[in-house]
Amino acid sequence: LMNPNEDPGFDLSLKNFPSLVSVALSGVALLSWETSLLSKLRRLSLFHCSYRGPPLSYSGFLDVLEGMQSLEELRLHGFLSSACPDAAVMTDRVISLPRLEILAVGDIPPLPSPLLRNIRHPQRVQAAGFLTLDPDVNTMEAISFSFLLPPDPTLWPLLSTVEIAEIEASQQVLQIIGRKGEAYLAVDLCVDGSLFYDDFMAHAMLGLAWNFAGAPLREVYIMGGFEDI
């Protein structure tokens, strides 16, 4: 694990690794984001990596993703905000990755939402927002699931069909999961700063109602660990 602001950068080139199909990097700086370098990958995981290549628009970022037609698993945590400063600008474009089974996106809100809106959804999806609380801002106003998922719920049919809902809350993380068979949608709020039971449980119930309104829920599980109960 390296500091992406200090390391010399990593040039992910399939010219050097012609048989490479799976890449997992943590804490490095990528020097390129090109279809010719990534098109053969089946799995790509970037955890807190930065981007130090040529200027990249969000449209160009999507162009490269669309060229990764063999991709089965995509995990981007903390990368999108570095690669595409304009990613928060909404576009109606939807790209299709026919083999994609798992999509996990984590970043500073509202950045998870655009990418979730612009990729045709796979069976398993996880969205995460990393928030730093301002002590002068009301907690209930500072956190909202609307930061993470697309505003149009019809883009995610699973939201209206889930049968099992799970809520797990602690002083730093609130997670809501909806399941139907092997398909699931998991939404995380990760908070820099301590919250208390009343705050998180209020958000848990609001998130449950916001995400799964009208769904034919058969089972609901609520779990949490707090020191202030």
PDB file of C-alpha atoms in Angstrom:
ATOM      1  CA  LEU A   1       0.000   0.000   0.000  1.00  0.00           C
ATOM      2  CA  MET A   2       1.471   3.321  -1.081  1.00  0.00           C
ATOM      3  CA  ASN A   3       0.493   6.949  -0.832  1.00  0.00           C
ATOM      4  CA  PRO A   4      -0.834   7.813  -4.319  1.00  0.00           C
ATOM      5  CA  ASN A   5       0.537  11.348  -3.947  1.00  0.00           C
ATOM      6  CA  GLU A   6       4.080  10.096  -3.403  1.00  0.00           C
ATOM      7  CA  ASP A   7       4.556   6.980  -5.536  1.00  0.00           C
ATOM      8  CA  PRO A   8       5.895   7.292  -9.110  1.00  0.00           C
ATOM      9  CA  GLY A   9       2.695   5.946 -10.643  1.00  0.00           C
ATOM     10  CA  PHE A  10       1.659   2.681 -12.204  1.00  0.00           C
ATOM     11  CA  ASP A  11       1.339   2.199 -15.943  1.00  0.00           C
ATOM     12  CA  LEU A  12      -1.238  -0.544 -16.443  1.00  0.00           C
ATOM     13  CA  SER A  13      -0.288  -1.773 -19.891  1.00  0.00           C
ATOM     14  CA  LEU A  14      -1.434  -5.061 -21.415  1.00  0.00           C
ATOM     15  CA  LYS A  15       1.554  -4.803 -23.740  1.00  0.00           C
ATOM     16  CA  ASN A  16       3.631  -5.826 -20.739  1.00  0.00           C
ATOM     17  CA  PHE A  17       1.046  -8.303 -19.426  1.00  0.00           C
ATOM     18  CA  PRO A  18      -0.726  -9.786 -22.481  1.00  0.00           C
ATOM     19  CA  SER A  19      -2.458 -12.537 -20.467  1.00  0.00           C
ATOM     20  CA  LEU A  20      -3.668 -10.282 -17.650  1.00  0.00           C
ATOM     21  CA  VAL A  21      -7.393 -10.658 -16.913  1.00  0.00           C
ATOM     22  CA  SER A  22      -7.643  -9.586 -13.250  1.00  0.00           C
ATOM     23  CA  VAL A  23      -6.276  -6.436 -11.586  1.00  0.00           C
ATOM     24  CA  ALA A  24      -6.595  -5.336  -7.950  1.00  0.00           C
ATOM     25  CA  LEU A  25      -4.685  -2.224  -6.874  1.00  0.00           C
ATOM     26  CA  SER A  26      -4.689  -0.254  -3.634  1.00  0.00           C
ATOM     27  CA  GLY A  27      -3.218   3.172  -2.968  1.00  0.00           C
ATOM     28  CA  VAL A  28      -1.367   3.687  -6.262  1.00  0.00           C
ATOM     29  CA  ALA A  29      -1.578   6.345  -8.954  1.00  0.00           C
ATOM     30  CA  LEU A  30      -2.640   5.213 -12.429  1.00  0.00           C
ATOM     31  CA  LEU A  31      -0.912   6.914 -15.356  1.00  0.00           C
ATOM     32  CA  SER A  32      -3.383   5.791 -18.020  1.00  0.00           C
ATOM     33  CA  TRP A  33      -7.052   4.922 -18.553  1.00  0.00           C
ATOM     34  CA  GLU A  34      -7.390   3.603 -22.085  1.00  0.00           C
ATOM     35  CA  THR A  35      -9.534   0.930 -23.730  1.00  0.00           C
ATOM     36  CA  SER A  36      -6.499  -0.624 -25.408  1.00  0.00           C
ATOM     37  CA  LEU A  37      -4.966  -1.246 -21.968  1.00  0.00           C
ATOM     38  CA  LEU A  38      -8.070  -2.518 -20.171  1.00  0.00           C
ATOM     39  CA  SER A  39     -10.289  -4.174 -22.760  1.00  0.00           C
ATOM     40  CA  LYS A  40      -9.361  -7.775 -21.890  1.00  0.00           C
ATOM     41  CA  LEU A  41      -9.907  -7.501 -18.147  1.00  0.00           C
ATOM     42  CA  ARG A  42     -12.544  -9.624 -16.427  1.00  0.00           C
ATOM     43  CA  ARG A  43     -12.045  -8.167 -12.955  1.00  0.00           C
ATOM     44  CA  LEU A  44     -10.893  -4.669 -11.989  1.00  0.00           C
ATOM     45  CA  SER A  45     -10.651  -3.433  -8.396  1.00  0.00           C
ATOM     46  CA  LEU A  46      -9.213  -0.005  -7.541  1.00  0.00           C
ATOM     47  CA  PHE A  47      -9.203   0.887  -3.840  1.00  0.00           C
ATOM     48  CA  HIS A  48      -8.232   4.478  -3.011  1.00  0.00           C
ATOM     49  CA  CYS A  49      -6.182   4.826  -6.172  1.00  0.00           C
ATOM     50  CA  SER A  50      -5.663   8.186  -7.826  1.00  0.00           C
ATOM     51  CA  TYR A  51      -5.323   9.155 -11.478  1.00  0.00           C
ATOM     52  CA  ARG A  52      -2.341  11.095 -12.860  1.00  0.00           C
ATOM     53  CA  GLY A  53      -2.773  10.562 -16.573  1.00  0.00           C
ATOM     54  CA  PRO A  54      -3.884  12.953 -19.337  1.00  0.00           C
ATOM     55  CA  PRO A  55      -7.047  14.978 -18.559  1.00  0.00           C
ATOM     56  CA  LEU A  56     -10.052  12.660 -18.592  1.00  0.00           C
ATOM     57  CA  SER A  57     -13.665  13.710 -19.020  1.00  0.00           C
ATOM     58  CA  TYR A  58     -16.484  11.671 -17.528  1.00  0.00           C
ATOM     59  CA  SER A  59     -17.646  10.888 -21.056  1.00  0.00           C
ATOM     60  CA  GLY A  60     -14.176   9.573 -21.862  1.00  0.00           C
ATOM     61  CA  PHE A  61     -14.189   7.544 -18.664  1.00  0.00           C
ATOM     62  CA  LEU A  62     -17.447   5.891 -19.768  1.00  0.00           C
ATOM     63  CA  ASP A  63     -16.028   5.276 -23.258  1.00  0.00           C
ATOM     64  CA  VAL A  64     -13.239   3.178 -21.730  1.00  0.00           C
ATOM     65  CA  LEU A  65     -15.658   1.276 -19.494  1.00  0.00           C
ATOM     66  CA  GLU A  66     -17.869   0.519 -22.468  1.00  0.00           C
ATOM     67  CA  GLY A  67     -14.869  -0.995 -24.232  1.00  0.00           C
ATOM     68  CA  MET A  68     -14.370  -3.474 -21.386  1.00  0.00           C
ATOM     69  CA  GLN A  69     -16.908  -5.965 -22.722  1.00  0.00           C
ATOM     70  CA  SER A  70     -15.330  -8.952 -20.926  1.00  0.00           C
ATOM     71  CA  LEU A  71     -15.662  -7.323 -17.515  1.00  0.00           C
ATOM     72  CA  GLU A  72     -17.395  -9.491 -14.901  1.00  0.00           C
ATOM     73  CA  GLU A  73     -16.533  -7.584 -11.725  1.00  0.00           C
ATOM     74  CA  LEU A  74     -15.878  -3.854 -11.272  1.00  0.00           C
ATOM     75  CA  ARG A  75     -14.969  -2.243  -7.932  1.00  0.00           C
ATOM     76  CA  LEU A  76     -14.049   1.437  -7.789  1.00  0.00           C
ATOM     77  CA  HIS A  77     -13.540   2.879  -4.309  1.00  0.00           C
ATOM     78  CA  GLY A  78     -12.259   6.435  -4.111  1.00  0.00           C
ATOM     79  CA  PHE A  79     -11.066   6.511  -7.736  1.00  0.00           C
ATOM     80  CA  LEU A  80     -13.813   8.305  -9.646  1.00  0.00           C
ATOM     81  CA  SER A  81     -13.407  11.645  -7.848  1.00  0.00           C
ATOM     82  CA  SER A  82      -9.697  11.679  -8.754  1.00  0.00           C
ATOM     83  CA  ALA A  83     -10.118  10.562 -12.363  1.00  0.00           C
ATOM     84  CA  CYS A  84     -13.152  12.654 -13.350  1.00  0.00           C
ATOM     85  CA  PRO A  85     -13.795  15.909 -11.478  1.00  0.00           C
ATOM     86  CA  ASP A  86     -16.868  16.453 -13.715  1.00  0.00           C
ATOM     87  CA  ALA A  87     -18.422  13.067 -12.886  1.00  0.00           C
ATOM     88  CA  ALA A  88     -21.165  14.689 -10.810  1.00  0.00           C
ATOM     89  CA  VAL A  89     -22.658  16.130 -14.025  1.00  0.00           C
ATOM     90  CA  MET A  90     -25.628  13.926 -14.910  1.00  0.00           C
ATOM     91  CA  THR A  91     -25.953  12.353 -18.363  1.00  0.00           C
ATOM     92  CA  ASP A  92     -28.683  10.079 -19.699  1.00  0.00           C
ATOM     93  CA  ARG A  93     -26.155   7.795 -21.381  1.00  0.00           C
ATOM     94  CA  VAL A  94     -26.417   4.124 -20.364  1.00  0.00           C
ATOM     95  CA  ILE A  95     -23.626   1.699 -21.256  1.00  0.00           C
ATOM     96  CA  SER A  96     -24.030  -2.065 -21.355  1.00  0.00           C
ATOM     97  CA  LEU A  97     -21.464  -4.520 -20.015  1.00  0.00           C
ATOM     98  CA  PRO A  98     -23.120  -7.870 -20.817  1.00  0.00           C
ATOM     99  CA  ARG A  99     -20.889 -10.029 -18.595  1.00  0.00           C
ATOM    100  CA  LEU A 100     -20.866  -7.734 -15.571  1.00  0.00           C
ATOM    101  CA  GLU A 101     -22.128  -9.529 -12.462  1.00  0.00           C
ATOM    102  CA  ILE A 102     -20.772  -7.396  -9.608  1.00  0.00           C
ATOM    103  CA  LEU A 103     -20.557  -3.594  -9.451  1.00  0.00           C
ATOM    104  CA  ALA A 104     -19.251  -1.807  -6.359  1.00  0.00           C
ATOM    105  CA  VAL A 105     -18.780   1.969  -6.321  1.00  0.00           C
ATOM    106  CA  GLY A 106     -17.641   4.004  -3.333  1.00  0.00           C
ATOM    107  CA  ASP A 107     -16.786   7.694  -3.306  1.00  0.00           C
ATOM    108  CA  ILE A 108     -17.636  11.099  -1.913  1.00  0.00           C
ATOM    109  CA  PRO A 109     -21.331  11.804  -2.594  1.00  0.00           C
ATOM    110  CA  PRO A 110     -22.873  12.459  -4.990  1.00  0.00           C
ATOM    111  CA  LEU A 111     -20.359  10.630  -7.213  1.00  0.00           C
ATOM    112  CA  PRO A 112     -21.621   7.056  -6.770  1.00  0.00           C
ATOM    113  CA  SER A 113     -24.994   8.067  -8.201  1.00  0.00           C
ATOM    114  CA  PRO A 114     -23.941   9.076 -11.755  1.00  0.00           C
ATOM    115  CA  LEU A 115     -21.998   5.877 -12.412  1.00  0.00           C
ATOM    116  CA  LEU A 116     -24.818   3.727 -11.043  1.00  0.00           C
ATOM    117  CA  ARG A 117     -27.143   5.560 -13.376  1.00  0.00           C
ATOM    118  CA  ASN A 118     -24.906   5.170 -16.425  1.00  0.00           C
ATOM    119  CA  ILE A 119     -24.181   1.418 -16.272  1.00  0.00           C
ATOM    120  CA  ARG A 120     -26.921  -1.097 -17.003  1.00  0.00           C
ATOM    121  CA  HIS A 121     -27.309  -2.751 -13.658  1.00  0.00           C
ATOM    122  CA  PRO A 122     -25.907  -6.241 -12.942  1.00  0.00           C
ATOM    123  CA  GLN A 123     -27.353  -8.702 -10.451  1.00  0.00           C
ATOM    124  CA  ARG A 124     -25.199  -7.595  -7.535  1.00  0.00           C
ATOM    125  CA  VAL A 125     -24.572  -3.936  -6.765  1.00  0.00           C
ATOM    126  CA  GLN A 126     -22.960  -2.107  -3.852  1.00  0.00           C
ATOM    127  CA  ALA A 127     -22.871   1.666  -3.478  1.00  0.00           C
ATOM    128  CA  ALA A 128     -20.988   3.487  -0.722  1.00  0.00           C
ATOM    129  CA  GLY A 129     -20.684   7.123   0.255  1.00  0.00           C
ATOM    130  CA  PHE A 130     -17.825   8.406   2.415  1.00  0.00           C
ATOM    131  CA  LEU A 131     -18.945  11.394   4.482  1.00  0.00           C
ATOM    132  CA  THR A 132     -17.144  13.728   6.867  1.00  0.00           C
ATOM    133  CA  LEU A 133     -19.531  15.263   9.372  1.00  0.00           C
ATOM    134  CA  ASP A 134     -19.485  18.969  10.108  1.00  0.00           C
ATOM    135  CA  PRO A 135     -20.223  19.382  13.837  1.00  0.00           C
ATOM    136  CA  ASP A 136     -22.164  22.564  13.034  1.00  0.00           C
ATOM    137  CA  VAL A 137     -24.532  20.800  10.606  1.00  0.00           C
ATOM    138  CA  ASN A 138     -27.571  18.853  11.726  1.00  0.00           C
ATOM    139  CA  THR A 139     -26.832  15.138  11.380  1.00  0.00           C
ATOM    140  CA  MET A 140     -30.212  14.325   9.878  1.00  0.00           C
ATOM    141  CA  GLU A 141     -29.716  16.958   7.182  1.00  0.00           C
ATOM    142  CA  ALA A 142     -26.121  15.944   6.426  1.00  0.00           C
ATOM    143  CA  ILE A 143     -26.763  12.312   5.501  1.00  0.00           C
ATOM    144  CA  SER A 144     -29.143  11.047   2.882  1.00  0.00           C
ATOM    145  CA  PHE A 145     -29.398   7.916   0.769  1.00  0.00           C
ATOM    146  CA  SER A 146     -30.487  10.142  -2.088  1.00  0.00           C
ATOM    147  CA  PHE A 147     -26.785  11.005  -2.522  1.00  0.00           C
ATOM    148  CA  LEU A 148     -25.983   7.432  -3.502  1.00  0.00           C
ATOM    149  CA  LEU A 149     -28.662   6.020  -5.780  1.00  0.00           C
ATOM    150  CA  PRO A 150     -30.034   7.448  -9.035  1.00  0.00           C
ATOM    151  CA  PRO A 151     -33.088   9.671  -8.556  1.00  0.00           C
ATOM    152  CA  ASP A 152     -35.156   7.534 -10.936  1.00  0.00           C
ATOM    153  CA  PRO A 153     -35.971   4.247  -9.132  1.00  0.00           C
ATOM    154  CA  THR A 154     -37.104   2.626 -12.393  1.00  0.00           C
ATOM    155  CA  LEU A 155     -33.419   2.348 -13.335  1.00  0.00           C
ATOM    156  CA  TRP A 156     -33.141  -0.296 -10.610  1.00  0.00           C
ATOM    157  CA  PRO A 157     -36.054  -2.749 -10.875  1.00  0.00           C
ATOM    158  CA  LEU A 158     -34.692  -4.698  -7.903  1.00  0.00           C
ATOM    159  CA  LEU A 159     -35.724  -1.846  -5.601  1.00  0.00           C
ATOM    160  CA  SER A 160     -39.387  -2.657  -6.158  1.00  0.00           C
ATOM    161  CA  THR A 161     -39.048  -6.458  -6.096  1.00  0.00           C
ATOM    162  CA  VAL A 162     -36.818  -7.247  -3.097  1.00  0.00           C
ATOM    163  CA  GLU A 163     -38.159  -9.798  -0.642  1.00  0.00           C
ATOM    164  CA  ILE A 164     -35.558  -9.551   2.138  1.00  0.00           C
ATOM    165  CA  ALA A 165     -34.223  -6.315   3.665  1.00  0.00           C
ATOM    166  CA  GLU A 166     -31.286  -6.102   6.069  1.00  0.00           C
ATOM    167  CA  ILE A 167     -30.138  -3.090   8.078  1.00  0.00           C
ATOM    168  CA  GLU A 168     -26.819  -3.079   9.912  1.00  0.00           C
ATOM    169  CA  ALA A 169     -25.755   0.019  11.802  1.00  0.00           C
ATOM    170  CA  SER A 170     -22.806   1.069  13.931  1.00  0.00           C
ATOM    171  CA  GLN A 171     -21.296   4.398  14.963  1.00  0.00           C
ATOM    172  CA  GLN A 172     -19.458   4.754  11.632  1.00  0.00           C
ATOM    173  CA  VAL A 173     -21.351   2.658   9.067  1.00  0.00           C
ATOM    174  CA  LEU A 174     -24.974   2.273   8.077  1.00  0.00           C
ATOM    175  CA  GLN A 175     -25.700  -0.462   5.544  1.00  0.00           C
ATOM    176  CA  ILE A 176     -29.012  -1.355   3.946  1.00  0.00           C
ATOM    177  CA  ILE A 177     -29.289  -4.462   1.752  1.00  0.00           C
ATOM    178  CA  GLY A 178     -32.162  -5.676  -0.380  1.00  0.00           C
ATOM    179  CA  ARG A 179     -32.185  -9.248  -1.670  1.00  0.00           C
ATOM    180  CA  LYS A 180     -34.196 -11.335  -4.077  1.00  0.00           C
ATOM    181  CA  GLY A 181     -32.725 -14.746  -4.725  1.00  0.00           C
ATOM    182  CA  GLU A 182     -29.068 -14.278  -5.645  1.00  0.00           C
ATOM    183  CA  ALA A 183     -29.569 -10.643  -6.668  1.00  0.00           C
ATOM    184  CA  TYR A 184     -28.868  -7.890  -4.161  1.00  0.00           C
ATOM    185  CA  LEU A 185     -28.406  -4.161  -3.784  1.00  0.00           C
ATOM    186  CA  ALA A 186     -26.291  -2.917  -0.853  1.00  0.00           C
ATOM    187  CA  VAL A 187     -26.076   0.765   0.081  1.00  0.00           C
ATOM    188  CA  ASP A 188     -23.499   1.958   2.637  1.00  0.00           C
ATOM    189  CA  LEU A 189     -23.052   5.274   4.401  1.00  0.00           C
ATOM    190  CA  CYS A 190     -19.548   5.454   5.897  1.00  0.00           C
ATOM    191  CA  VAL A 191     -19.100   8.376   8.270  1.00  0.00           C
ATOM    192  CA  ASP A 192     -15.933  10.095   9.504  1.00  0.00           C
ATOM    193  CA  GLY A 193     -17.094  10.974  12.993  1.00  0.00           C
ATOM    194  CA  SER A 194     -19.224   9.242  15.585  1.00  0.00           C
ATOM    195  CA  LEU A 195     -22.978   9.048  15.337  1.00  0.00           C
ATOM    196  CA  PHE A 196     -25.371   7.748  17.923  1.00  0.00           C
ATOM    197  CA  TYR A 197     -28.048   5.130  18.006  1.00  0.00           C
ATOM    198  CA  ASP A 198     -30.999   7.491  17.578  1.00  0.00           C
ATOM    199  CA  ASP A 199     -29.405   9.179  14.553  1.00  0.00           C
ATOM    200  CA  PHE A 200     -28.511   5.981  12.742  1.00  0.00           C
ATOM    201  CA  MET A 201     -31.723   4.146  13.455  1.00  0.00           C
ATOM    202  CA  ALA A 202     -33.667   7.127  12.125  1.00  0.00           C
ATOM    203  CA  HIS A 203     -31.587   6.985   8.935  1.00  0.00           C
ATOM    204  CA  ALA A 204     -31.973   3.229   8.766  1.00  0.00           C
ATOM    205  CA  MET A 205     -35.749   3.436   8.772  1.00  0.00           C
ATOM    206  CA  LEU A 206     -35.757   6.351   6.306  1.00  0.00           C
ATOM    207  CA  GLY A 207     -33.388   4.399   4.041  1.00  0.00           C
ATOM    208  CA  LEU A 208     -35.591   1.328   4.250  1.00  0.00           C
ATOM    209  CA  ALA A 209     -38.642   3.335   3.233  1.00  0.00           C
ATOM    210  CA  TRP A 210     -36.779   5.294   0.537  1.00  0.00           C
ATOM    211  CA  ASN A 211     -35.121   2.279  -1.096  1.00  0.00           C
ATOM    212  CA  PHE A 212     -37.831  -0.341  -0.928  1.00  0.00           C
ATOM    213  CA  ALA A 213     -41.154   1.490  -0.938  1.00  0.00           C
ATOM    214  CA  GLY A 214     -43.753  -0.806  -2.485  1.00  0.00           C
ATOM    215  CA  ALA A 215     -41.474  -3.872  -2.525  1.00  0.00           C
ATOM    216  CA  PRO A 216     -43.054  -7.213  -1.498  1.00  0.00           C
ATOM    217  CA  LEU A 217     -40.873  -7.588   1.612  1.00  0.00           C
ATOM    218  CA  ARG A 218     -41.263 -10.875   3.467  1.00  0.00           C
ATOM    219  CA  GLU A 219     -38.373 -10.526   5.935  1.00  0.00           C
ATOM    220  CA  VAL A 220     -36.644  -7.548   7.614  1.00  0.00           C
ATOM    221  CA  TYR A 221     -33.530  -7.873   9.783  1.00  0.00           C
ATOM    222  CA  ILE A 222     -32.176  -4.956  11.850  1.00  0.00           C
ATOM    223  CA  MET A 223     -28.785  -5.271  13.557  1.00  0.00           C
ATOM    224  CA  GLY A 224     -26.617  -2.717  15.301  1.00  0.00           C
ATOM    225  CA  GLY A 225     -23.873  -2.158  17.820  1.00  0.00           C
ATOM    226  CA  PHE A 226     -23.681   1.116  19.751  1.00  0.00           C
ATOM    227  CA  GLU A 227     -22.064   2.187  22.986  1.00  0.00           C
ATOM    228  CA  ASP A 228     -24.730   4.775  23.813  1.00  0.00           C
ATOM    229  CA  ILE A 229     -27.829   2.546  23.965  1.00  0.00           C
TER     230      ILE A 229
END
